[in-house]
Amino acid sequence: MPSALPDGEPVPADGALPASALAGAADRPLGFYLHVPYCATRCGYCDFNTYTATELRGSGGVLASRDNYAETLAEEVRLARKVLGDDPRPVRTVFVGGGTPTLLAARDLVRMLGVIREEFGLAEDAEVTTEANPESVDPAYLAALREGGFNRISFGMQSARQHVLKVLDRTHTPGRPERCVAEARAAGFEHVNLDLIYGTPGESDDDWRASLDAAIGAGPDHVSAYALIVEEGTQLARRIRRGEVPMTDDDVHADRYLIAEEVLSGAGFEWYEVSNWATSRAGRCLHNELYWRGADWWGAGPGAHSHVGGVRWWNVKHPGAYAAALGEGRSPGAGGEVLTEEDRRVERILLELRLREGVPLSLLRDQGLAAARRALSEGLLQERPYDEEGRAVLTLRGRLLADAVVRDLVD
Ligand SMILES: C[S@@+](CC[C@H](N)C(=O)[O-])C[C@H]1O[C@@H](n2cnc3c(N)ncnc32)[C@H](O)[C@@H]1O
Ligand code: SF4
């Protein structure tokens, strides 16, 4: 089962936020994340908050059903409108993620976007993304999304090799994600991302190169490449423990990352976050940039997290409990916390160090600055922005060791 939510303070039944959260809101961009908690089957490596029909059977009944989901989620958007009051901001980004959003009918995704438009309005140049599984879309579906206002789409490709897809339990065939990119372009999508995973047990360097080549050849303007994380409690973790598939070691992950950087930069992609590359500034995912830069976002849907003005909260995880709360006119919030100044400082360092623009040295304290000087001398931080602009920016080697570097910088 998916991992548990953190503890926190209870969320008031009406979802009200402290006045401090709304102070200065007009100066911050606002985004919406809409979670769709359904998948046809569960991939063995995944611990996201998502449920198959079998997992839902008998737990939550009709309330948890995906047939009513768009309307249930619309209720939370209306709640957001009440909570944010006369906040005049149009929504800058919408990101529909999952789970598998494309298990819902295209009209349901368009309806979910429509309620945001009705309640808040969309900025003229709003970025509107959905994640999509390659096996669950076709040209008519993509055209309906594009017509309904989506302008960015992110396909879960993961690998171009059948034996790798098999270990990951992916149900699409090699070649299908690349055709999805062509179909999305034909439907008029301006921005297309492919998600890749490296370090799957049994994957070779050549397999990884083939996946990168296939992804690039398809013509997306964005590629995300994630090291496979073996999450506790997943089927993949059990298979590794039983010795059925080998664990990938950290050196292999590092080699694969270097290959990704070499192949992607050779093809005109530029990294802008440790795991994300884009062909241009316009190709970057603005929604993720809102997260990474501490803007405001409302996460609607079971288990979704939100952040407004230093207040963070998260929803109940189960789709049945989520629908029940909204049906009774209550906030589906399960817990929340007001971030302290120190929490916000640490969070900024954790997130911004992973960005191409790096983190301002003014956020570091004495111990962190000493650690930054050590990282600089070890070639983990770049020399120039450090001196000239007072920013810590990772080198390529630093990107390989980002987690370790950041641990010392927050002290
Ligand atoms: C949670 S999925 C949702 C989108 C869609 N259902 C899919 O599978 O493509 C978003 C992305 O997270 C990444 N992901 C999920 N679990 C992961 C894991 N354990 N390790 C690395 N990446 C993972 C995959 O690349 C996936 O495309
Ligand atoms: S399809 Fe995506 S969200 Fe669903 S189980 Fe697989 S990786 Fe997780």
GROMACS .gro file of C-alpha atoms and ligand atoms in nm:
model
  446
    1MET     CA    1   0.000   0.000   0.000
    2PRO     CA    2   0.112   0.360  -0.049
    3SER     CA    3   0.320   0.515   0.227
    4ALA     CA    4   0.147   0.686   0.523
    5LEU     CA    5   0.088   1.060   0.546
    6PRO     CA    6   0.294   1.260   0.793
    7ASP     CA    7   0.131   1.365   1.122
    8GLY     CA    8   0.018   1.724   1.160
    9GLU     CA    9  -0.235   1.958   1.317
   10PRO     CA   10  -0.601   1.892   1.228
   11VAL     CA   11  -0.745   2.096   0.939
   12PRO     CA   12  -1.064   2.293   1.032
   13ALA     CA   13  -1.384   2.143   0.886
   14ASP     CA   14  -1.433   2.446   0.661
   15GLY     CA   15  -1.068   2.432   0.546
   16ALA     CA   16  -1.005   2.790   0.665
   17LEU     CA   17  -0.644   2.913   0.651
   18PRO     CA   18  -0.477   3.144   0.903
   19ALA     CA   19  -0.471   3.509   0.792
   20SER     CA   20  -0.089   3.487   0.765
   21ALA     CA   21  -0.123   3.242   0.472
   22LEU     CA   22  -0.320   3.487   0.263
   23ALA     CA   23  -0.109   3.795   0.341
   24GLY     CA   24   0.072   3.911   0.026
   25ALA     CA   25  -0.093   3.638  -0.182
   26ALA     CA   26  -0.152   3.872  -0.476
   27ASP     CA   27   0.226   3.886  -0.534
   28ARG     CA   28   0.268   3.508  -0.557
   29PRO     CA   29   0.170   3.291  -0.851
   30LEU     CA   30  -0.103   3.032  -0.788
   31GLY     CA   31  -0.107   2.680  -0.934
   32PHE     CA   32  -0.343   2.384  -0.904
   33TYR     CA   33  -0.244   2.016  -0.885
   34LEU     CA   34  -0.533   1.778  -0.953
   35HIS     CA   35  -0.470   1.420  -0.846
   36VAL     CA   36  -0.638   1.128  -1.022
   37PRO     CA   37  -0.596   0.824  -0.793
   38TYR     CA   38  -0.673   0.542  -1.037
   39CYS     CA   39  -0.462   0.296  -1.237
   40ALA     CA   40  -0.556  -0.003  -1.451
   41THR     CA   41  -0.281  -0.210  -1.286
   42ARG     CA   42  -0.016  -0.121  -1.031
   43CYS     CA   43   0.345  -0.106  -1.154
   44GLY     CA   44   0.564  -0.301  -0.912
   45TYR     CA   45   0.793  -0.004  -0.833
   46CYS     CA   46   0.524   0.256  -0.767
   47ASP     CA   47   0.405   0.371  -0.424
   48PHE     CA   48   0.206   0.673  -0.538
   49ASN     CA   49  -0.145   0.720  -0.396
   50THR     CA   50  -0.330   0.527  -0.663
   51TYR     CA   51  -0.575   0.237  -0.665
   52THR     CA   52  -0.676  -0.033  -0.910
   53ALA     CA   53  -1.042  -0.135  -0.943
   54THR     CA   54  -0.960  -0.452  -0.744
   55GLU     CA   55  -0.800  -0.250  -0.464
   56LEU     CA   56  -1.109  -0.026  -0.445
   57ARG     CA   57  -1.365  -0.306  -0.450
   58GLY     CA   58  -1.540  -0.325  -0.115
   59SER     CA   59  -1.358  -0.023   0.030
   60GLY     CA   60  -1.544   0.297  -0.031
   61GLY     CA   61  -1.795   0.153  -0.279
   62VAL     CA   62  -1.964   0.398  -0.511
   63LEU     CA   63  -1.806   0.698  -0.336
   64ALA     CA   64  -1.460   0.591  -0.449
   65SER     CA   65  -1.577   0.526  -0.804
   66ARG     CA   66  -1.403   0.700  -1.089
   67ASP     CA   67  -1.739   0.766  -1.260
   68ASN     CA   68  -1.816   1.047  -1.010
   69TYR     CA   69  -1.460   1.163  -0.968
   70ALA     CA   70  -1.462   1.481  -1.178
   71GLU     CA   71  -1.767   1.610  -0.988
   72THR     CA   72  -1.617   1.522  -0.650
   73LEU     CA   73  -1.297   1.703  -0.737
   74ALA     CA   74  -1.498   2.003  -0.860
   75GLU     CA   75  -1.640   2.025  -0.506
   76GLU     CA   76  -1.287   2.070  -0.369
   77VAL     CA   77  -1.212   2.344  -0.623
   78ARG     CA   78  -1.526   2.524  -0.506
   79LEU     CA   79  -1.405   2.481  -0.147
   80ALA     CA   80  -1.070   2.632  -0.252
   81ARG     CA   81  -1.255   2.933  -0.389
   82LYS     CA   82  -1.429   2.984  -0.052
   83VAL     CA   83  -1.109   2.937   0.147
   84LEU     CA   84  -0.907   3.175  -0.070
   85GLY     CA   85  -1.192   3.429  -0.054
   86ASP     CA   86  -1.165   3.728  -0.283
   87ASP     CA   87  -0.809   3.639  -0.385
   88PRO     CA   88  -0.801   3.791  -0.735
   89ARG     CA   89  -0.524   3.575  -0.884
   90PRO     CA   90  -0.595   3.388  -1.204
   91VAL     CA   91  -0.444   3.040  -1.203
   92ARG     CA   92  -0.101   3.028  -1.367
   93THR     CA   93  -0.055   2.650  -1.393
   94VAL     CA   94  -0.274   2.341  -1.371
   95PHE     CA   95  -0.116   1.996  -1.353
   96VAL     CA   96  -0.328   1.683  -1.361
   97GLY     CA   97  -0.126   1.391  -1.226
   98GLY     CA   98  -0.175   1.046  -1.095
   99GLY     CA   99  -0.229   0.768  -1.091
  100THR     CA  100  -0.341   0.760  -1.449
  101PRO     CA  101  -0.543   1.072  -1.538
  102THR     CA  102  -0.606   0.928  -1.884
  103LEU     CA  103  -0.811   0.643  -1.734
  104LEU     CA  104  -1.082   0.907  -1.701
  105ALA     CA  105  -1.275   1.018  -2.007
  106ALA     CA  106  -1.121   1.324  -2.176
  107ARG     CA  107  -1.444   1.515  -2.096
  108ASP     CA  108  -1.383   1.451  -1.722
  109LEU     CA  109  -1.034   1.607  -1.739
  110VAL     CA  110  -1.176   1.899  -1.937
  111ARG     CA  111  -1.455   1.935  -1.677
  112MET     CA  112  -1.196   1.947  -1.397
  113LEU     CA  113  -1.013   2.223  -1.579
  114GLY     CA  114  -1.345   2.396  -1.649
  115VAL     CA  115  -1.431   2.433  -1.282
  116ILE     CA  116  -1.097   2.603  -1.218
  117ARG     CA  117  -1.172   2.838  -1.505
  118GLU     CA  118  -1.518   2.910  -1.363
  119GLU     CA  119  -1.408   2.963  -1.004
  120PHE     CA  120  -1.070   3.133  -1.048
  121GLY     CA  121  -1.009   3.209  -1.414
  122LEU     CA  122  -0.696   3.097  -1.596
  123ALA     CA  123  -0.407   3.333  -1.673
  124GLU     CA  124  -0.391   3.410  -2.044
  125ASP     CA  125  -0.067   3.214  -2.082
  126ALA     CA  126  -0.156   2.943  -1.829
  127GLU     CA  127   0.034   2.616  -1.858
  128VAL     CA  128  -0.214   2.327  -1.845
  129THR     CA  129  -0.056   1.982  -1.823
  130THR     CA  130  -0.180   1.630  -1.786
  131GLU     CA  131   0.016   1.315  -1.727
  132ALA     CA  132  -0.081   1.034  -1.960
  133ASN     CA  133  -0.003   0.666  -1.989
  134PRO     CA  134   0.092   0.575  -2.347
  135GLU     CA  135  -0.152   0.282  -2.369
  136SER     CA  136  -0.451   0.489  -2.260
  137VAL     CA  137  -0.468   0.764  -2.525
  138ASP     CA  138  -0.545   0.785  -2.897
  139PRO     CA  139  -0.562   1.077  -3.144
  140ALA     CA  140  -0.929   1.153  -3.069
  141TYR     CA  141  -0.863   1.158  -2.694
  142LEU     CA  142  -0.563   1.391  -2.737
  143ALA     CA  143  -0.760   1.620  -2.968
  144ALA     CA  144  -1.038   1.644  -2.707
  145LEU     CA  145  -0.787   1.742  -2.439
  146ARG     CA  146  -0.623   2.002  -2.661
  147GLU     CA  147  -0.958   2.148  -2.758
  148GLY     CA  148  -1.056   2.158  -2.390
  149GLY     CA  149  -0.757   2.380  -2.305
  150PHE     CA  150  -0.469   2.145  -2.222
  151ASN     CA  151  -0.144   2.264  -2.383
  152ARG     CA  152   0.120   2.038  -2.226
  153ILE     CA  153   0.128   1.659  -2.188
  154SER     CA  154   0.364   1.426  -2.008
  155PHE     CA  155   0.388   1.062  -2.112
  156GLY     CA  156   0.528   0.789  -1.888
  157MET     CA  157   0.770   0.625  -2.132
  158GLN     CA  158   1.022   0.490  -1.876
  159SER     CA  159   1.223   0.279  -2.125
  160ALA     CA  160   1.241   0.180  -2.490
  161ARG     CA  161   1.339  -0.181  -2.407
  162GLN     CA  162   1.080  -0.456  -2.369
  163HIS     CA  163   1.274  -0.646  -2.099
  164VAL     CA  164   1.307  -0.327  -1.891
  165LEU     CA  165   0.939  -0.240  -1.932
  166LYS     CA  166   0.861  -0.594  -1.818
  167VAL     CA  167   1.058  -0.560  -1.493
  168LEU     CA  168   0.874  -0.231  -1.434
  169ASP     CA  169   0.535  -0.400  -1.508
  170ARG     CA  170   0.459  -0.140  -1.774
  171THR     CA  171   0.178  -0.243  -2.004
  172HIS     CA  172   0.268  -0.037  -2.313
  173THR     CA  173   0.487  -0.172  -2.592
  174PRO     CA  174   0.818  -0.017  -2.703
  175GLY     CA  175   0.753   0.246  -2.969
  176ARG     CA  176   0.410   0.346  -2.836
  177PRO     CA  177   0.533   0.649  -2.632
  178GLU     CA  178   0.716   0.786  -2.937
  179ARG     CA  179   0.397   0.757  -3.143
  180CYS     CA  180   0.213   0.935  -2.860
  181VAL     CA  181   0.447   1.234  -2.901
  182ALA     CA  182   0.364   1.251  -3.273
  183GLU     CA  183  -0.009   1.220  -3.199
  184ALA     CA  184   0.014   1.493  -2.933
  185ARG     CA  185   0.197   1.725  -3.174
  186ALA     CA  186  -0.063   1.653  -3.443
  187ALA     CA  187  -0.336   1.740  -3.191
  188GLY     CA  188  -0.163   2.076  -3.136
  189PHE     CA  189   0.014   2.031  -2.802
  190GLU     CA  190   0.289   2.294  -2.773
  191HIS     CA  191   0.479   2.114  -2.500
  192VAL     CA  192   0.543   1.743  -2.464
  193ASN     CA  193   0.743   1.562  -2.195
  194LEU     CA  194   0.867   1.205  -2.176
  195ASP     CA  195   0.941   1.053  -1.833
  196LEU     CA  196   1.226   0.802  -1.827
  197ILE     CA  197   1.356   0.577  -1.548
  198TYR     CA  198   1.716   0.455  -1.530
  199GLY     CA  199   1.880   0.187  -1.318
  200THR     CA  200   1.606  -0.075  -1.352
  201PRO     CA  201   1.740  -0.422  -1.263
  202GLY     CA  202   1.867  -0.585  -1.582
  203GLU     CA  203   1.907  -0.256  -1.773
  204SER     CA  204   2.247  -0.210  -1.942
  205ASP     CA  205   2.421   0.113  -2.041
  206ASP     CA  206   2.325   0.034  -2.400
  207ASP     CA  207   1.960  -0.013  -2.306
  208TRP     CA  208   1.968   0.327  -2.136
  209ARG     CA  209   2.131   0.492  -2.438
  210ALA     CA  210   1.868   0.333  -2.661
  211SER     CA  211   1.591   0.472  -2.439
  212LEU     CA  212   1.740   0.822  -2.448
  213ASP     CA  213   1.787   0.804  -2.826
  214ALA     CA  214   1.431   0.686  -2.879
  215ALA     CA  215   1.293   0.958  -2.651
  216ILE     CA  216   1.492   1.234  -2.824
  217GLY     CA  217   1.404   1.097  -3.168
  218ALA     CA  218   1.034   1.137  -3.086
  219GLY     CA  219   1.076   1.516  -3.060
  220PRO     CA  220   0.961   1.616  -2.710
  221ASP     CA  221   1.074   1.954  -2.574
  222HIS     CA  222   1.120   1.816  -2.222
  223VAL     CA  223   1.263   1.497  -2.074
  224SER     CA  224   1.255   1.390  -1.708
  225ALA     CA  225   1.500   1.114  -1.611
  226TYR     CA  226   1.461   0.958  -1.268
  227ALA     CA  227   1.681   0.702  -1.095
  228LEU     CA  228   1.462   0.406  -1.004
  229ILE     CA  229   1.380   0.428  -0.633
  230VAL     CA  230   1.303   0.094  -0.473
  231GLU     CA  231   1.025   0.198  -0.237
  232GLU     CA  232   0.965  -0.007   0.080
  233GLY     CA  233   0.648  -0.212   0.063
  234THR     CA  234   0.634  -0.235  -0.317
  235GLN     CA  235   0.626  -0.554  -0.520
  236LEU     CA  236   0.965  -0.462  -0.667
  237ALA     CA  237   1.119  -0.436  -0.317
  238ARG     CA  238   0.979  -0.782  -0.234
  239ARG     CA  239   1.118  -0.929  -0.557
  240ILE     CA  240   1.462  -0.784  -0.484
  241ARG     CA  241   1.452  -0.917  -0.126
  242ARG     CA  242   1.362  -1.264  -0.255
  243GLY     CA  243   1.660  -1.246  -0.495
  244GLU     CA  244   1.439  -1.267  -0.806
  245VAL     CA  245   1.589  -0.947  -0.951
  246PRO     CA  246   1.917  -0.778  -0.857
  247MET     CA  247   1.942  -0.441  -0.680
  248THR     CA  248   2.108  -0.167  -0.891
  249ASP     CA  249   2.402  -0.008  -0.711
  250ASP     CA  250   2.470   0.364  -0.675
  251ASP     CA  251   2.770   0.361  -0.912
  252VAL     CA  252   2.549   0.234  -1.192
  253HIS     CA  253   2.297   0.510  -1.119
  254ALA     CA  254   2.578   0.768  -1.137
  255ASP     CA  255   2.704   0.630  -1.469
  256ARG     CA  256   2.354   0.636  -1.615
  257TYR     CA  257   2.306   0.995  -1.501
  258LEU     CA  258   2.629   1.095  -1.679
  259ILE     CA  259   2.507   0.919  -1.992
  260ALA     CA  260   2.176   1.107  -1.969
  261GLU     CA  261   2.355   1.442  -1.943
  262GLU     CA  262   2.589   1.356  -2.234
  263VAL     CA  263   2.315   1.235  -2.468
  264LEU     CA  264   2.055   1.497  -2.379
  265SER     CA  265   2.290   1.794  -2.388
  266GLY     CA  266   2.433   1.660  -2.715
  267ALA     CA  267   2.081   1.677  -2.858
  268GLY     CA  268   2.020   2.037  -2.746
  269PHE     CA  269   1.849   1.973  -2.412
  270GLU     CA  270   1.966   2.178  -2.115
  271TRP     CA  271   1.926   2.066  -1.752
  272TYR     CA  272   1.728   2.311  -1.538
  273GLU     CA  273   1.669   2.083  -1.240
  274VAL     CA  274   1.875   1.779  -1.148
  275SER     CA  275   1.624   1.535  -1.306
  276ASN     CA  276   1.479   1.763  -1.576
  277TRP     CA  277   1.598   1.882  -1.917
  278ALA     CA  278   1.429   2.111  -2.171
  279THR     CA  279   1.511   2.234  -2.520
  280SER     CA  280   1.440   2.597  -2.426
  281ARG     CA  281   1.325   2.821  -2.144
  282ALA     CA  282   0.970   2.790  -2.277
  283GLY     CA  283   0.996   2.411  -2.264
  284ARG     CA  284   1.050   2.406  -1.887
  285CYS     CA  285   0.764   2.287  -1.667
  286LEU     CA  286   0.639   2.604  -1.505
  287HIS     CA  287   0.419   2.410  -1.264
  288ASN     CA  288   0.717   2.227  -1.114
  289GLU     CA  289   0.905   2.556  -1.100
  290LEU     CA  290   0.622   2.691  -0.882
  291TYR     CA  291   0.679   2.401  -0.640
  292TRP     CA  292   1.054   2.441  -0.641
  293ARG     CA  293   1.033   2.815  -0.577
  294GLY     CA  294   0.783   2.803  -0.291
  295ALA     CA  295   0.488   2.962  -0.473
  296ASP     CA  296   0.126   2.886  -0.376
  297TRP     CA  297  -0.041   2.573  -0.502
  298TRP     CA  298  -0.363   2.399  -0.415
  299GLY     CA  299  -0.346   2.021  -0.448
  300ALA     CA  300  -0.694   1.877  -0.498
  301GLY     CA  301  -0.772   1.506  -0.476
  302PRO     CA  302  -0.703   1.219  -0.236
  303GLY     CA  303  -0.364   1.248  -0.065
  304ALA     CA  304  -0.278   1.572  -0.251
  305HIS     CA  305  -0.059   1.827  -0.072
  306SER     CA  306  -0.112   2.203  -0.079
  307HIS     CA  307   0.097   2.505   0.014
  308VAL     CA  308  -0.028   2.861   0.056
  309GLY     CA  309   0.184   3.133   0.213
  310GLY     CA  310   0.386   2.906   0.444
  311VAL     CA  311   0.094   2.682   0.542
  312ARG     CA  312   0.110   2.324   0.420
  313TRP     CA  313  -0.169   2.066   0.440
  314TRP     CA  314  -0.259   1.732   0.290
  315ASN     CA  315  -0.579   1.546   0.213
  316VAL     CA  316  -0.707   1.208   0.331
  317LYS     CA  317  -0.561   0.939   0.111
  318HIS     CA  318  -0.848   0.708   0.028
  319PRO     CA  319  -1.082   0.812  -0.257
  320GLY     CA  320  -1.383   0.692  -0.054
  321ALA     CA  321  -1.292   0.898   0.255
  322TYR     CA  322  -1.214   1.194   0.028
  323ALA     CA  323  -1.553   1.181  -0.146
  324ALA     CA  324  -1.732   1.127   0.188
  325ALA     CA  325  -1.577   1.441   0.341
  326LEU     CA  326  -1.670   1.659   0.045
  327GLY     CA  327  -2.017   1.501   0.027
  328GLU     CA  328  -2.075   1.611   0.387
  329GLY     CA  329  -1.951   1.963   0.311
  330ARG     CA  330  -1.624   1.914   0.504
  331SER     CA  331  -1.268   1.984   0.396
  332PRO     CA  332  -1.090   1.661   0.295
  333GLY     CA  333  -0.778   1.792   0.474
  334ALA     CA  334  -0.621   1.527   0.699
  335GLY     CA  335  -0.350   1.738   0.859
  336GLY     CA  336  -0.149   2.053   0.817
  337GLU     CA  337   0.127   2.266   0.959
  338VAL     CA  338   0.240   2.627   0.965
  339LEU     CA  339   0.601   2.634   0.847
  340THR     CA  340   0.846   2.823   1.065
  341GLU     CA  341   1.097   3.064   0.914
  342GLU     CA  342   1.360   2.793   0.967
  343ASP     CA  343   1.145   2.529   0.792
  344ARG     CA  344   1.110   2.764   0.496
  345ARG     CA  345   1.482   2.841   0.484
  346VAL     CA  346   1.573   2.470   0.486
  347GLU     CA  347   1.309   2.388   0.227
  348ARG     CA  348   1.434   2.661  -0.005
  349ILE     CA  349   1.789   2.528   0.017
  350LEU     CA  350   1.674   2.168  -0.044
  351LEU     CA  351   1.475   2.263  -0.353
  352GLU     CA  352   1.674   2.549  -0.504
  353LEU     CA  353   2.012   2.376  -0.485
  354ARG     CA  354   1.875   2.127  -0.740
  355LEU     CA  355   1.803   2.409  -0.989
  356ARG     CA  356   2.035   2.534  -1.262
  357GLU     CA  357   2.016   2.883  -1.105
  358GLY     CA  358   2.122   2.739  -0.767
  359VAL     CA  359   2.061   2.873  -0.420
  360PRO     CA  360   2.154   3.222  -0.286
  361LEU     CA  361   2.442   3.202  -0.037
  362SER     CA  362   2.250   3.451   0.179
  363LEU     CA  363   2.025   3.158   0.284
  364LEU     CA  364   2.320   2.971   0.438
  365ARG     CA  365   2.444   3.006   0.795
  366ASP     CA  366   2.807   2.985   0.909
  367GLN     CA  367   2.826   2.605   0.909
  368GLY     CA  368   2.646   2.585   0.576
  369LEU     CA  369   2.882   2.842   0.425
  370ALA     CA  370   3.182   2.641   0.550
  371ALA     CA  371   3.028   2.331   0.391
  372ALA     CA  372   2.973   2.525   0.067
  373ARG     CA  373   3.342   2.628   0.061
  374ARG     CA  374   3.440   2.262   0.108
  375ALA     CA  375   3.202   2.157  -0.171
  376LEU     CA  376   3.353   2.428  -0.392
  377SER     CA  377   3.706   2.301  -0.328
  378GLU     CA  378   3.592   1.944  -0.400
  379GLY     CA  379   3.450   2.050  -0.737
  380LEU     CA  380   3.087   1.994  -0.635
  381LEU     CA  381   2.989   2.361  -0.674
  382GLN     CA  382   3.063   2.590  -0.966
  383GLU     CA  383   3.330   2.860  -0.911
  384ARG     CA  384   3.181   3.150  -1.097
  385PRO     CA  385   2.831   3.213  -0.973
  386TYR     CA  386   2.969   3.140  -0.625
  387ASP     CA  387   3.201   3.439  -0.640
  388GLU     CA  388   3.020   3.676  -0.867
  389GLU     CA  389   2.656   3.642  -0.778
  390GLY     CA  390   2.668   3.483  -0.436
  391ARG     CA  391   2.494   3.162  -0.543
  392ALA     CA  392   2.573   2.796  -0.488
  393VAL     CA  393   2.529   2.611  -0.818
  394LEU     CA  394   2.601   2.240  -0.858
  395THR     CA  395   2.863   2.114  -1.104
  396LEU     CA  396   2.793   1.795  -1.298
  397ARG     CA  397   2.971   1.597  -1.023
  398GLY     CA  398   2.773   1.791  -0.766
  399ARG     CA  399   2.450   1.692  -0.939
  400LEU     CA  400   2.546   1.326  -0.888
  401LEU     CA  401   2.588   1.392  -0.516
  402ALA     CA  402   2.315   1.655  -0.474
  403ASP     CA  403   2.153   1.486  -0.174
  404ALA     CA  404   2.481   1.469   0.016
  405VAL     CA  405   2.583   1.827  -0.072
  406VAL     CA  406   2.251   1.970   0.040
  407ARG     CA  407   2.259   1.784   0.374
  408ASP     CA  408   2.567   1.984   0.475
  409LEU     CA  409   2.445   2.316   0.335
  410VAL     CA  410   2.133   2.333   0.552
  411ASP     CA  411   2.336   2.326   0.881
  412LIG     C1  412   0.353   0.841  -1.054
  412LIG     S1  413   0.379   0.846  -1.225
  412LIG     C2  414   0.225   0.901  -1.281
  412LIG     C3  415   0.214   0.906  -1.432
  412LIG     C4  416   0.172   0.783  -1.504
  412LIG     N1  417   0.081   0.701  -1.434
  412LIG     C5  418   0.291   0.700  -1.543
  412LIG     O1  419   0.314   0.597  -1.483
  412LIG     O2  420   0.358   0.741  -1.635
  412LIG     C6  421   0.489   0.981  -1.260
  412LIG     C7  422   0.630   0.940  -1.288
  412LIG     O3  423   0.695   0.909  -1.167
  412LIG     C8  424   0.806   0.827  -1.195
  412LIG     N2  425   0.816   0.726  -1.088
  412LIG     C9  426   0.715   0.666  -1.021
  412LIG     N3  427   0.762   0.581  -0.928
  412LIG    C10  428   0.897   0.586  -0.935
  412LIG    C11  429   1.005   0.521  -0.867
  412LIG     N4  430   0.982   0.432  -0.771
  412LIG     N5  431   1.132   0.553  -0.902
  412LIG    C12  432   1.154   0.644  -0.999
  412LIG     N6  433   1.059   0.707  -1.068
  412LIG    C13  434   0.931   0.679  -1.038
  412LIG    C14  435   0.782   0.764  -1.333
  412LIG     O4  436   0.878   0.807  -1.424
  412LIG    C15  437   0.646   0.816  -1.373
  412LIG     O5  438   0.640   0.847  -1.507
  413SF4     S1  439   0.077   0.368  -1.408
  413SF4    FE1  440   0.199   0.534  -1.311
  413SF4     S2  441   0.087   0.588  -1.123
  413SF4    FE2  442   0.001   0.393  -1.198
  413SF4     S3  443   0.111   0.238  -1.083
  413SF4    FE3  444   0.224   0.271  -1.274
  413SF4     S4  445   0.379   0.432  -1.228
  413SF4    FE4  446   0.227   0.431  -1.062
   0.00000   0.00000   0.00000
